[in-house]
PDB file of C-alpha atoms in Angstrom:
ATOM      1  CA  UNK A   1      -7.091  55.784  32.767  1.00  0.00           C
ATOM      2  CA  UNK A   2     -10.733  53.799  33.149  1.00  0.00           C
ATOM      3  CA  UNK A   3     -10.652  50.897  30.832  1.00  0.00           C
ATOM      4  CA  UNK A   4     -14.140  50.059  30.267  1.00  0.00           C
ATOM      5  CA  UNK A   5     -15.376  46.728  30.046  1.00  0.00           C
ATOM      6  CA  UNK A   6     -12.479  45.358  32.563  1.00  0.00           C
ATOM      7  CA  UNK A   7     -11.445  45.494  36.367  1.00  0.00           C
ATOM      8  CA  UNK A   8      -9.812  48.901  37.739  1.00  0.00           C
ATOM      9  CA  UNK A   9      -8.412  50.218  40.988  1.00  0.00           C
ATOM     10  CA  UNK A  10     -10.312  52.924  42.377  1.00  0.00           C
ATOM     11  CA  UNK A  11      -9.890  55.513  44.893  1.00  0.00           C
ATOM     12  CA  UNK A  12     -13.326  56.109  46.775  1.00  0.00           C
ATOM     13  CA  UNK A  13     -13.980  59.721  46.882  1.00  0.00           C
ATOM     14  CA  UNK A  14     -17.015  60.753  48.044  1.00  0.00           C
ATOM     15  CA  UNK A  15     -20.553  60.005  48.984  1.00  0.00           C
ATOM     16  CA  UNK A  16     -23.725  60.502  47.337  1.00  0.00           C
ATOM     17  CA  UNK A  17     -27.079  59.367  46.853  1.00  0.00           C
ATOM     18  CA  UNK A  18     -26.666  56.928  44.197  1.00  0.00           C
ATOM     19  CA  UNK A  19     -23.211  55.719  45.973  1.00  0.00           C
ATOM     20  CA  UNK A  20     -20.162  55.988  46.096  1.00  0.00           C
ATOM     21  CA  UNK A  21     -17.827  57.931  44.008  1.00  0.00           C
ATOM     22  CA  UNK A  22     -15.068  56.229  42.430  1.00  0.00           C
ATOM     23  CA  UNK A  23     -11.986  57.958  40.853  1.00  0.00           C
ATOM     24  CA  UNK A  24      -9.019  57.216  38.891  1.00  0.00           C
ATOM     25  CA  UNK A  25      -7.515  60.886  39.723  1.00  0.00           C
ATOM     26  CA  UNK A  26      -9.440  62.368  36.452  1.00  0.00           C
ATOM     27  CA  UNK A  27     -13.084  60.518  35.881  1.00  0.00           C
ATOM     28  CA  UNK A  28     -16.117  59.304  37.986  1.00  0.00           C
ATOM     29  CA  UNK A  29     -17.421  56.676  38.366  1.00  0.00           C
ATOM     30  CA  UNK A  30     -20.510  55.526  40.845  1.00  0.00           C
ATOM     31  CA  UNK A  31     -20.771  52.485  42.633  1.00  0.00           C
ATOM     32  CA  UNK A  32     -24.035  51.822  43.824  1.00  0.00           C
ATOM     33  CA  UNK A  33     -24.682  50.956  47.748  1.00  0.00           C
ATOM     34  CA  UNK A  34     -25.664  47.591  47.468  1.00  0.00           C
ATOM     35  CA  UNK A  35     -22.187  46.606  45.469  1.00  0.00           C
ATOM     36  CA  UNK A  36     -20.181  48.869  48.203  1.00  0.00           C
ATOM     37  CA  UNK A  37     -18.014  46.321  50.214  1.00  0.00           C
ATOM     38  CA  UNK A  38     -18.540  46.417  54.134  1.00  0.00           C
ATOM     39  CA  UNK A  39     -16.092  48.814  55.895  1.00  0.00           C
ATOM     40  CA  UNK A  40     -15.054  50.597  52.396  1.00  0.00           C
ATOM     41  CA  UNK A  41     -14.438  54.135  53.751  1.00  0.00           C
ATOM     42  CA  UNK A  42     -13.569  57.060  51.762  1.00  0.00           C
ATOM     43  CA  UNK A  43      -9.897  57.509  50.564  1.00  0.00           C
ATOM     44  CA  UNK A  44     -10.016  53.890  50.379  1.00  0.00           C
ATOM     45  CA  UNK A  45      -9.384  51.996  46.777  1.00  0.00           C
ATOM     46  CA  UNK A  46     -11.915  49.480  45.704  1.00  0.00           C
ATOM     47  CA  UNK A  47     -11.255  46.914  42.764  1.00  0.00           C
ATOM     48  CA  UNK A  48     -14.711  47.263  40.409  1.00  0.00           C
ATOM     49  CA  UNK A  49     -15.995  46.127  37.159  1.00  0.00           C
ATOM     50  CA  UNK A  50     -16.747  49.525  35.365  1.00  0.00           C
ATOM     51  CA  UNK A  51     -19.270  49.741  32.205  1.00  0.00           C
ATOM     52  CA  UNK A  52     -21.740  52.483  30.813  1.00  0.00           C
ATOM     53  CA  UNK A  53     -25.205  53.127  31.609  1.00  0.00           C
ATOM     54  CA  UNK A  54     -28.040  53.862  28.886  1.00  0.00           C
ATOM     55  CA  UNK A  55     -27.331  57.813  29.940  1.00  0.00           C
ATOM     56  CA  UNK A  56     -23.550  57.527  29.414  1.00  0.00           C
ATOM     57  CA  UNK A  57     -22.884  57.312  33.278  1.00  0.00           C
ATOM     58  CA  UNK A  58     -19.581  55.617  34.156  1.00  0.00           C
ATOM     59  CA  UNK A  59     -20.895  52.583  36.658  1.00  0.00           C
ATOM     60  CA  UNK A  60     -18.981  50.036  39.319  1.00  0.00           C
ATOM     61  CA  UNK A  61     -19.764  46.870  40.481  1.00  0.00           C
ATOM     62  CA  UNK A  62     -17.737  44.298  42.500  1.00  0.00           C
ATOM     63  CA  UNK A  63     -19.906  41.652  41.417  1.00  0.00           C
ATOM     64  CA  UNK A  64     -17.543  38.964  39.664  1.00  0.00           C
ATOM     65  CA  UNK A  65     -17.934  39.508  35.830  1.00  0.00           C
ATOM     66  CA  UNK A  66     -17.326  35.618  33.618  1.00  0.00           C
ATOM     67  CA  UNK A  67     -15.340  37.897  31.335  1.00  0.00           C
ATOM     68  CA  UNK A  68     -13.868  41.303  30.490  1.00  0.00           C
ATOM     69  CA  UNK A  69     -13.376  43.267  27.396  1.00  0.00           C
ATOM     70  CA  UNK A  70     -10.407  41.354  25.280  1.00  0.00           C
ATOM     71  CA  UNK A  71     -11.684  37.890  26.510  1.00  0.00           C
ATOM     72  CA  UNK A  72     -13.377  34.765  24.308  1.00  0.00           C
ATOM     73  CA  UNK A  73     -15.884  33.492  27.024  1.00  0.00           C
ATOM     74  CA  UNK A  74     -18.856  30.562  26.855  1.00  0.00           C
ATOM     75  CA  UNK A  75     -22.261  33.125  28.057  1.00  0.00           C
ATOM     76  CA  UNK A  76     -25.743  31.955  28.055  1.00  0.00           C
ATOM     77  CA  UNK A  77     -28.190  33.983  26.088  1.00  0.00           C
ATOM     78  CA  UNK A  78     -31.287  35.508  28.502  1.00  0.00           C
ATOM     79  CA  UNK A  79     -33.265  37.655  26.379  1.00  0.00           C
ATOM     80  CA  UNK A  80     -34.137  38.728  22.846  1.00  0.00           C
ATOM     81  CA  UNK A  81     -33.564  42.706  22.118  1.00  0.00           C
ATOM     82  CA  UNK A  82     -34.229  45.095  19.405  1.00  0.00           C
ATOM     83  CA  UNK A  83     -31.516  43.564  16.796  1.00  0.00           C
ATOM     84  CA  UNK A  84     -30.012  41.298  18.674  1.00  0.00           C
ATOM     85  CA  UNK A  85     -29.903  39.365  22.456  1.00  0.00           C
ATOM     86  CA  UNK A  86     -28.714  40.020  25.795  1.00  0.00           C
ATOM     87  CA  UNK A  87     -26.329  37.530  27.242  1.00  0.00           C
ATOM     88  CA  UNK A  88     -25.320  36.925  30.874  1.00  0.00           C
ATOM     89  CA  UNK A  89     -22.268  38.630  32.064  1.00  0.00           C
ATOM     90  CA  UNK A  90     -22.221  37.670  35.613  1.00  0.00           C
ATOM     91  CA  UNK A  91     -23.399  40.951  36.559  1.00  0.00           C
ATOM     92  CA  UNK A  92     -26.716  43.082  36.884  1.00  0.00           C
ATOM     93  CA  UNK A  93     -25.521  44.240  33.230  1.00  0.00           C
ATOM     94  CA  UNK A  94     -26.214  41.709  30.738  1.00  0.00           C
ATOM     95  CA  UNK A  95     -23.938  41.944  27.132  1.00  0.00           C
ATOM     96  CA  UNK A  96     -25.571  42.553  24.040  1.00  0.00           C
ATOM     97  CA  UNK A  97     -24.799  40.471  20.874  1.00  0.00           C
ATOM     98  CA  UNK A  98     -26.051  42.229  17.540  1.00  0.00           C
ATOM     99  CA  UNK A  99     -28.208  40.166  14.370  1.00  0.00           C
ATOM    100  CA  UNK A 100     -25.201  41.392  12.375  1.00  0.00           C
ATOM    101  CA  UNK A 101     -22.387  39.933  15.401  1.00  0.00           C
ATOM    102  CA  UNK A 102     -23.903  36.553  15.103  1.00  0.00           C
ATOM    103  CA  UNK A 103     -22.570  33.756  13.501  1.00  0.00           C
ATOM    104  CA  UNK A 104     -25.439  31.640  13.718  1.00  0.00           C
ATOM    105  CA  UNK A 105     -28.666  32.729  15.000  1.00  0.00           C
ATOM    106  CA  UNK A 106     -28.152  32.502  19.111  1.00  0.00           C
ATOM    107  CA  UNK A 107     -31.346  31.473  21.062  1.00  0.00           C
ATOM    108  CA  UNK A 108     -32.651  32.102  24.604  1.00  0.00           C
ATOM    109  CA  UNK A 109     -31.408  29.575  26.730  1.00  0.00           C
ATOM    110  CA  UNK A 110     -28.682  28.215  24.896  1.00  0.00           C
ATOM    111  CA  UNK A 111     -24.791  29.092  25.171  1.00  0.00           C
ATOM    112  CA  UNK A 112     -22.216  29.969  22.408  1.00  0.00           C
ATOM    113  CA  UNK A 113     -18.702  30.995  23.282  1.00  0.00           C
ATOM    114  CA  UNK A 114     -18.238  35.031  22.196  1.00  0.00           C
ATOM    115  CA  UNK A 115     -15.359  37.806  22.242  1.00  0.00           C
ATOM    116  CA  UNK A 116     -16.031  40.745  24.535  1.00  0.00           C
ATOM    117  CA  UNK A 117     -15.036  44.120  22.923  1.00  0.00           C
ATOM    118  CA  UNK A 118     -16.506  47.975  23.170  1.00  0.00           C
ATOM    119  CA  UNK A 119     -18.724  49.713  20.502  1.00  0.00           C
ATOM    120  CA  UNK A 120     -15.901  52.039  18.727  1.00  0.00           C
ATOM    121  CA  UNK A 121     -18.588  54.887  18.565  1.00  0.00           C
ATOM    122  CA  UNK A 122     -19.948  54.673  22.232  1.00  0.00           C
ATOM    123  CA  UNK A 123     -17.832  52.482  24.579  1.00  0.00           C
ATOM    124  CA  UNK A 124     -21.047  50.067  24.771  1.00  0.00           C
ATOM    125  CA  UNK A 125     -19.850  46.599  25.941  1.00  0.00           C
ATOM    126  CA  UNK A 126     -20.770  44.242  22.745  1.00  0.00           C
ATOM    127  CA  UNK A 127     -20.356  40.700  22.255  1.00  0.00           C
ATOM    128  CA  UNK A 128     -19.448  38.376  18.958  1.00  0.00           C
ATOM    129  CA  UNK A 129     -19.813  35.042  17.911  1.00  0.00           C
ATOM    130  CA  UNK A 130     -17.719  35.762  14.516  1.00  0.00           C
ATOM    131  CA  UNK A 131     -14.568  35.013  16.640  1.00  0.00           C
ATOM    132  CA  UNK A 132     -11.912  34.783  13.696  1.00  0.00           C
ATOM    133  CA  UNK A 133     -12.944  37.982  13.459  1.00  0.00           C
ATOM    134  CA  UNK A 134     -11.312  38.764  16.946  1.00  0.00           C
ATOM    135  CA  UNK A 135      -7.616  36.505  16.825  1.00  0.00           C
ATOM    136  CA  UNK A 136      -4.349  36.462  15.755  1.00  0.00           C
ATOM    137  CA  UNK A 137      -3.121  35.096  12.747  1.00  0.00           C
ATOM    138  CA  UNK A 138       0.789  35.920  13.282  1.00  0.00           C
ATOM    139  CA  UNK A 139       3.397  36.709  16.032  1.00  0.00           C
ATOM    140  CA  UNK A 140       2.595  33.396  17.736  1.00  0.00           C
ATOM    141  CA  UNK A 141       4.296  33.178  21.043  1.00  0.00           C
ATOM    142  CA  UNK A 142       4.309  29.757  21.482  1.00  0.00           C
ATOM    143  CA  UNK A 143       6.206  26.565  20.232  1.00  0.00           C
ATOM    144  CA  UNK A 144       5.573  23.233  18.971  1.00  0.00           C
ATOM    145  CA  UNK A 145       5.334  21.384  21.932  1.00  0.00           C
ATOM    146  CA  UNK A 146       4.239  23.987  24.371  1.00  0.00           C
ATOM    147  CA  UNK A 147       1.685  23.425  26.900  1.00  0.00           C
ATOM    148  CA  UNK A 148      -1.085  25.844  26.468  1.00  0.00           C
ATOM    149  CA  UNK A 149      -5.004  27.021  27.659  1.00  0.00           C
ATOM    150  CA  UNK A 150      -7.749  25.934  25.456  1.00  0.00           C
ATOM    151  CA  UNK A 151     -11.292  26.979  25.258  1.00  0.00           C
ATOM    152  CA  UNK A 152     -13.410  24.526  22.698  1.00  0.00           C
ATOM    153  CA  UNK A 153     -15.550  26.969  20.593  1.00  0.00           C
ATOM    154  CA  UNK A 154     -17.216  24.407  18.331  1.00  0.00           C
ATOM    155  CA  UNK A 155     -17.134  21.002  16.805  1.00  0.00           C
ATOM    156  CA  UNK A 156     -16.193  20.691  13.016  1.00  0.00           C
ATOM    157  CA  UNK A 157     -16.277  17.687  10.175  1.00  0.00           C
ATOM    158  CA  UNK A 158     -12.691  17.438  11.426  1.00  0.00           C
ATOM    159  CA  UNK A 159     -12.695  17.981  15.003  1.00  0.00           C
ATOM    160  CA  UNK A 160     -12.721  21.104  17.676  1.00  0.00           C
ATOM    161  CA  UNK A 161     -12.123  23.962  17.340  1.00  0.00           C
ATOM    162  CA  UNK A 162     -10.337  25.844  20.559  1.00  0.00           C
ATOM    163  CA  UNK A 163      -9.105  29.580  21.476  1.00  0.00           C
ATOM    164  CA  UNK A 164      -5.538  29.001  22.626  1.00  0.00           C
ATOM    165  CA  UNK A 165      -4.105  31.125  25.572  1.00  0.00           C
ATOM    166  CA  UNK A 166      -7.318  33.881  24.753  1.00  0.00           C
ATOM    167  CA  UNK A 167      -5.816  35.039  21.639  1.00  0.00           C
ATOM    168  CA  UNK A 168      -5.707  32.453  19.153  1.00  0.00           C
ATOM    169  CA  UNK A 169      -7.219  29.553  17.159  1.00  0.00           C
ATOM    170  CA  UNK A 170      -6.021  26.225  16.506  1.00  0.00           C
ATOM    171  CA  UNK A 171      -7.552  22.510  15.586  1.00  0.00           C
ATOM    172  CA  UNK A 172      -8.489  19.272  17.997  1.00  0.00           C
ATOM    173  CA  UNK A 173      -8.330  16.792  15.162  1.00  0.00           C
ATOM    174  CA  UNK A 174     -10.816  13.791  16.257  1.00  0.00           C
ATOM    175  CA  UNK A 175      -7.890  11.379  16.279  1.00  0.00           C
ATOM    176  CA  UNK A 176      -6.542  13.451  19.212  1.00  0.00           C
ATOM    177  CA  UNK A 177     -10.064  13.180  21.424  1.00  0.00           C
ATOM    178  CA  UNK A 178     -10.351  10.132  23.584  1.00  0.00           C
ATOM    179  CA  UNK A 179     -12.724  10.923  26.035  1.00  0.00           C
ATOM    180  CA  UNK A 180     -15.963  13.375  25.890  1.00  0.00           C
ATOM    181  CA  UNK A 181     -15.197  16.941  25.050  1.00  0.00           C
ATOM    182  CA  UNK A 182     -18.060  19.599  25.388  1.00  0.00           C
ATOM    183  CA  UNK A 183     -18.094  22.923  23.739  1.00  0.00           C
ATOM    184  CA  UNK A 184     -17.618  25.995  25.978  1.00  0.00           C
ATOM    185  CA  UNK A 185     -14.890  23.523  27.879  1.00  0.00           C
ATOM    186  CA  UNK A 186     -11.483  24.678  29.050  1.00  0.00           C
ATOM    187  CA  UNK A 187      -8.669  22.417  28.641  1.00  0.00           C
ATOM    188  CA  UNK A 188      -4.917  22.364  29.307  1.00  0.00           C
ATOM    189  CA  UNK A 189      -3.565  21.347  25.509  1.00  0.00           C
ATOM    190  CA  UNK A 190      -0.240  21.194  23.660  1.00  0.00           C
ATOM    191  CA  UNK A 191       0.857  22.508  20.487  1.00  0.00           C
ATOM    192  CA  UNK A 192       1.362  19.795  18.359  1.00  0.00           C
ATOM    193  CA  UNK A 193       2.252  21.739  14.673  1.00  0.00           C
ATOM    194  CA  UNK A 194       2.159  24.921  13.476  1.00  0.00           C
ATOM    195  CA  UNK A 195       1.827  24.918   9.526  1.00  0.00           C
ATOM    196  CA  UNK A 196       3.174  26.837   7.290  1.00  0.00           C
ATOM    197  CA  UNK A 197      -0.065  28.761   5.659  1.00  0.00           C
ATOM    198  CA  UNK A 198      -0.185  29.472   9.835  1.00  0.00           C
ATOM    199  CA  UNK A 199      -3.078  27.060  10.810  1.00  0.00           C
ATOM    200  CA  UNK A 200      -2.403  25.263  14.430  1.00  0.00           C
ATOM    201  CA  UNK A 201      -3.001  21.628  15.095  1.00  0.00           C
ATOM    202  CA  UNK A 202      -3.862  20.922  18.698  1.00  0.00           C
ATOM    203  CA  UNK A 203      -3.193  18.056  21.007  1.00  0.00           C
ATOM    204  CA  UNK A 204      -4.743  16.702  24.403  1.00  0.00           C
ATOM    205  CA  UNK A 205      -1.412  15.219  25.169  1.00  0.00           C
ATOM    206  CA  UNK A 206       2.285  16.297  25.934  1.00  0.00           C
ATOM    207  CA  UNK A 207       4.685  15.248  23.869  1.00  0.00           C
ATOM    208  CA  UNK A 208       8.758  14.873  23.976  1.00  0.00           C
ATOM    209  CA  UNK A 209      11.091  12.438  26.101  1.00  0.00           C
ATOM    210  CA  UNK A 210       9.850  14.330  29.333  1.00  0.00           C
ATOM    211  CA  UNK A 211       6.315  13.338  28.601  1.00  0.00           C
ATOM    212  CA  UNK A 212       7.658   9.602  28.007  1.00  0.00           C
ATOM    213  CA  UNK A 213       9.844   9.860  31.591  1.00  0.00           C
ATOM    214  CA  UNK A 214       6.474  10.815  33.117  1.00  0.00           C
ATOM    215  CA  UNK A 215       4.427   7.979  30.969  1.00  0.00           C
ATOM    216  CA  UNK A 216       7.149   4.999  32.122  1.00  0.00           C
ATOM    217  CA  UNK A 217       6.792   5.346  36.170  1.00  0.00           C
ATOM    218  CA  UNK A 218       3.040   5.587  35.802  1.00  0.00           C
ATOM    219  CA  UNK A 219       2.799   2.452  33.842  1.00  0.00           C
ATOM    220  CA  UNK A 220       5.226   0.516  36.160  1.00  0.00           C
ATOM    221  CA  UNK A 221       3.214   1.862  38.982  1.00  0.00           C
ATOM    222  CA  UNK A 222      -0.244   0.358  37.184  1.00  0.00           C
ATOM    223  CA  UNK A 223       1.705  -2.905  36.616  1.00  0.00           C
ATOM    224  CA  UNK A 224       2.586  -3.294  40.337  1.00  0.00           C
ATOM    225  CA  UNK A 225      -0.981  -2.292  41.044  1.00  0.00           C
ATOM    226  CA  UNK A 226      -2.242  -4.834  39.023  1.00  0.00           C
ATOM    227  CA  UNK A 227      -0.165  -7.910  40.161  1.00  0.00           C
ATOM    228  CA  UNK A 228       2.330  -7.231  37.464  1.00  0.00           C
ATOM    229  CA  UNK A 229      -0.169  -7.573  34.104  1.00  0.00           C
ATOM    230  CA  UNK A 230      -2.081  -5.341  32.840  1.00  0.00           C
ATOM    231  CA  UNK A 231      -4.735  -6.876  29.578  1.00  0.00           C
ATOM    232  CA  UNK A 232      -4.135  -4.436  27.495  1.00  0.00           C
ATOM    233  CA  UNK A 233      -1.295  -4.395  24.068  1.00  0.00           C
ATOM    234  CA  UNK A 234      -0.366  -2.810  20.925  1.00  0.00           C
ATOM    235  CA  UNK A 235      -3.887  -4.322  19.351  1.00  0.00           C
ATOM    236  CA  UNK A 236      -5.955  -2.633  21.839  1.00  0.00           C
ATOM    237  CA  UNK A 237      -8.100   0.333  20.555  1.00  0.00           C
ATOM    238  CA  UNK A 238      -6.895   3.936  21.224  1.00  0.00           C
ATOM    239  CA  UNK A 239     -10.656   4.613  23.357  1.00  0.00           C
ATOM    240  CA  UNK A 240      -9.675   1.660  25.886  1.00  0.00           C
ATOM    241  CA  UNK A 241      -5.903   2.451  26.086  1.00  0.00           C
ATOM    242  CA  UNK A 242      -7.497   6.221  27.357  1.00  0.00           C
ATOM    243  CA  UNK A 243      -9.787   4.753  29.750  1.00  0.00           C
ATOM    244  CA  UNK A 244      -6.998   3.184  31.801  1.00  0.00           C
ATOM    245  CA  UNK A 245      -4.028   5.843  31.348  1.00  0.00           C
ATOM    246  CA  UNK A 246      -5.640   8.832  29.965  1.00  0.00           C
ATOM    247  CA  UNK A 247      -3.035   8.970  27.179  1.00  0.00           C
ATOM    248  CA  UNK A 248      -3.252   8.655  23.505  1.00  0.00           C
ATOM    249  CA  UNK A 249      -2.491   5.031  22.070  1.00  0.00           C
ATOM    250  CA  UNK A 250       1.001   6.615  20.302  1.00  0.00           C
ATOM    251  CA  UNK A 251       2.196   7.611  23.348  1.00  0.00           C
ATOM    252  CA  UNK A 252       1.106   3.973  24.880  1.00  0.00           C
ATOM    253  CA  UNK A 253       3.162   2.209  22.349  1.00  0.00           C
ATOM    254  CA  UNK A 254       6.311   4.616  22.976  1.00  0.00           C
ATOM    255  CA  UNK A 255       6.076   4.223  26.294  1.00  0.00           C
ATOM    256  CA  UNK A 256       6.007   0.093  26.379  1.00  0.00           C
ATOM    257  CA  UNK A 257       8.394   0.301  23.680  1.00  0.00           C
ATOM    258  CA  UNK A 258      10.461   1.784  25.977  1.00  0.00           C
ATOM    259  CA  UNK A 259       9.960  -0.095  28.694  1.00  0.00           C
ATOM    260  CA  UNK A 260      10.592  -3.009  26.757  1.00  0.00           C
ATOM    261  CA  UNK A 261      13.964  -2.108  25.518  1.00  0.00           C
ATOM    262  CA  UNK A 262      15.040  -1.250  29.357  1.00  0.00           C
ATOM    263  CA  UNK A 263      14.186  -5.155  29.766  1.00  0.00           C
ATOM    264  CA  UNK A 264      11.156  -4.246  32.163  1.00  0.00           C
ATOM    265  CA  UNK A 265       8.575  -5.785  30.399  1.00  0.00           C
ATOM    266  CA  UNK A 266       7.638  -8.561  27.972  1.00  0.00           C
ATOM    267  CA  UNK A 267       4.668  -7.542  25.641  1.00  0.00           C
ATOM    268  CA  UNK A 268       2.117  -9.386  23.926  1.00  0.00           C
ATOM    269  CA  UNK A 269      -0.595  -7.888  21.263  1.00  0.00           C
ATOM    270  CA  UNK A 270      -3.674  -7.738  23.738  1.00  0.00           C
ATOM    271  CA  UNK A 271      -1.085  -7.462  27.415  1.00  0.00           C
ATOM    272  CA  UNK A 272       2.027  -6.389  28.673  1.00  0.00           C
ATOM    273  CA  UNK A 273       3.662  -7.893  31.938  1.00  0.00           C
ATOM    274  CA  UNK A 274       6.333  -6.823  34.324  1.00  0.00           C
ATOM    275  CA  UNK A 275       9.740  -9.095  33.428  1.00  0.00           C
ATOM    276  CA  UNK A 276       9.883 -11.568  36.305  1.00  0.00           C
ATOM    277  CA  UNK A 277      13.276 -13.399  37.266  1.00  0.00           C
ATOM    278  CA  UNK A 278      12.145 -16.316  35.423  1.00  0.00           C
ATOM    279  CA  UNK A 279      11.999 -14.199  32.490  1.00  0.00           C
ATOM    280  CA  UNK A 280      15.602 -12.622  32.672  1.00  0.00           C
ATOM    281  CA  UNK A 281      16.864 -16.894  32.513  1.00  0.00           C
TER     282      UNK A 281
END
């Protein structure tokens, strides 16, 4: 079966004016000449993009689309249309976002991240910018504590929103952003709580004894680096503490406290130091 809107294996069957045609054993569709791959012969298979012309005809491409049907993707609007604009897909076929699809009113030039789906009445490729409209609210299949894909959608009074794993939503509280975060930006993220009314708080950072493991040789590492201090202590702000580790200041203080117990380090509020033999008498 052609899924519309995504990637299919194809069987090249014959050859015509407009190109080539493509089969799945039951429909056509036609890839034009100047998208046919060099040496593609018929009886061959083909990997295309397939969407629907104006006149209903199924049509290939092995251009590389940014997104298929099912996906939440960051497009760039091109042009205005009756009721709506066209956004760029990648491809010689641009998406079209309806007035009605729009969360905000979407101008030429800018981008906004959207959900891909088809037109239930025609199988015309759409876009939205009403993405809650689009995820899941139950069935999570993920943990607290699990490593995850983020796309950021849009800044908040409380932080980021991000699409997690391309399916669903969750919250980057400020507290958890250290460095510069744009919108439209993938991430790798972490689960940091799911609540019980089903709303998911994010995190930058991994979390657990692992993470901590991971933390510990890296700081001893800097330490050594660094002729055995480093100026920086449980008074330091949370922005300076990323600069230098790329870690969040709780996971900083774990991590010397740590250290610290193991008798590796003494500590000070604005520096910590690698124990010396003079120390340990």
């Amino acid at each position: 079966m052609i899924e519309i809107g995504k990637y299919n294996e194809l069987r090249v069957l014959s050859k015509t004016e407009a190109g080539l045609n493509l089969t799945d054993g039951d429909k056509l569709v036609v890839l034009p000449y100047q998208y046919v791959p060099k040496g593609l012969e018929i009886g061959d298979n083909v990997n295309v993009f397939v969407y629907i012309q104006k006149d209903g005809r199924l049509t290939g491409t092995t251009q590389k689309a940014y997104a298929e049907v099912g996906d939440f993707a960051f497009l760039k609007v091109v042009s205005d249309g009756d009721d709506g604009i066209f956004m760029d897909l990648g491809i010689d076929k641009d998406v079209y976002v309806p007035t009605k699809e729009q969360k905000r009113p979407m101008q030429k030039g800018y981008k906004y991240v959207v959900y891909l789906y088809l037109d239930e009445n025609n199988d015309r490729l759409l876009a939205s910018s009403k993405l809650y409209d689009f995820v899941e609210e139950e069935d999570f299949d993920f943990e607290e504590g699990d490593e995850v894909s983020l796309l950021i959608t849009e800044e908040t009074d409380l932080g980021f929103n991000a699409i997690i794993n391309n399916t669903y939503i969750g919250l980057l509280y400020h507290n958890e952003v250290f460095d510069n975060i744009q919108i439209g930006e993938q991430r790798k993220g972490w689960i940091k709580k799911i609540r019980v009314e089903g709303k998911i708080d994010l995190t930058l950072q991994p979390s657990g004894y692992g993470h901590i493991l991971d933390s510990k040789e890296m700081m001893l590492a800097e330490l050594k680096k660094s002729g055995g201090v480093i100026e920086l202590g449980d008074k330091s702000s949370p922005d300076e503490i990323y600069h230098r580790f790329q870690i969040s200041k709780s996971a900083f203080k774990k991590t010397i406290g740590s250290l610290y117990k193991e008798r590796l380090i003494v500590l000070s509020d604005d520096s910590i130091r690698l124990l010396t033999d003079e120390d340990a008498e």
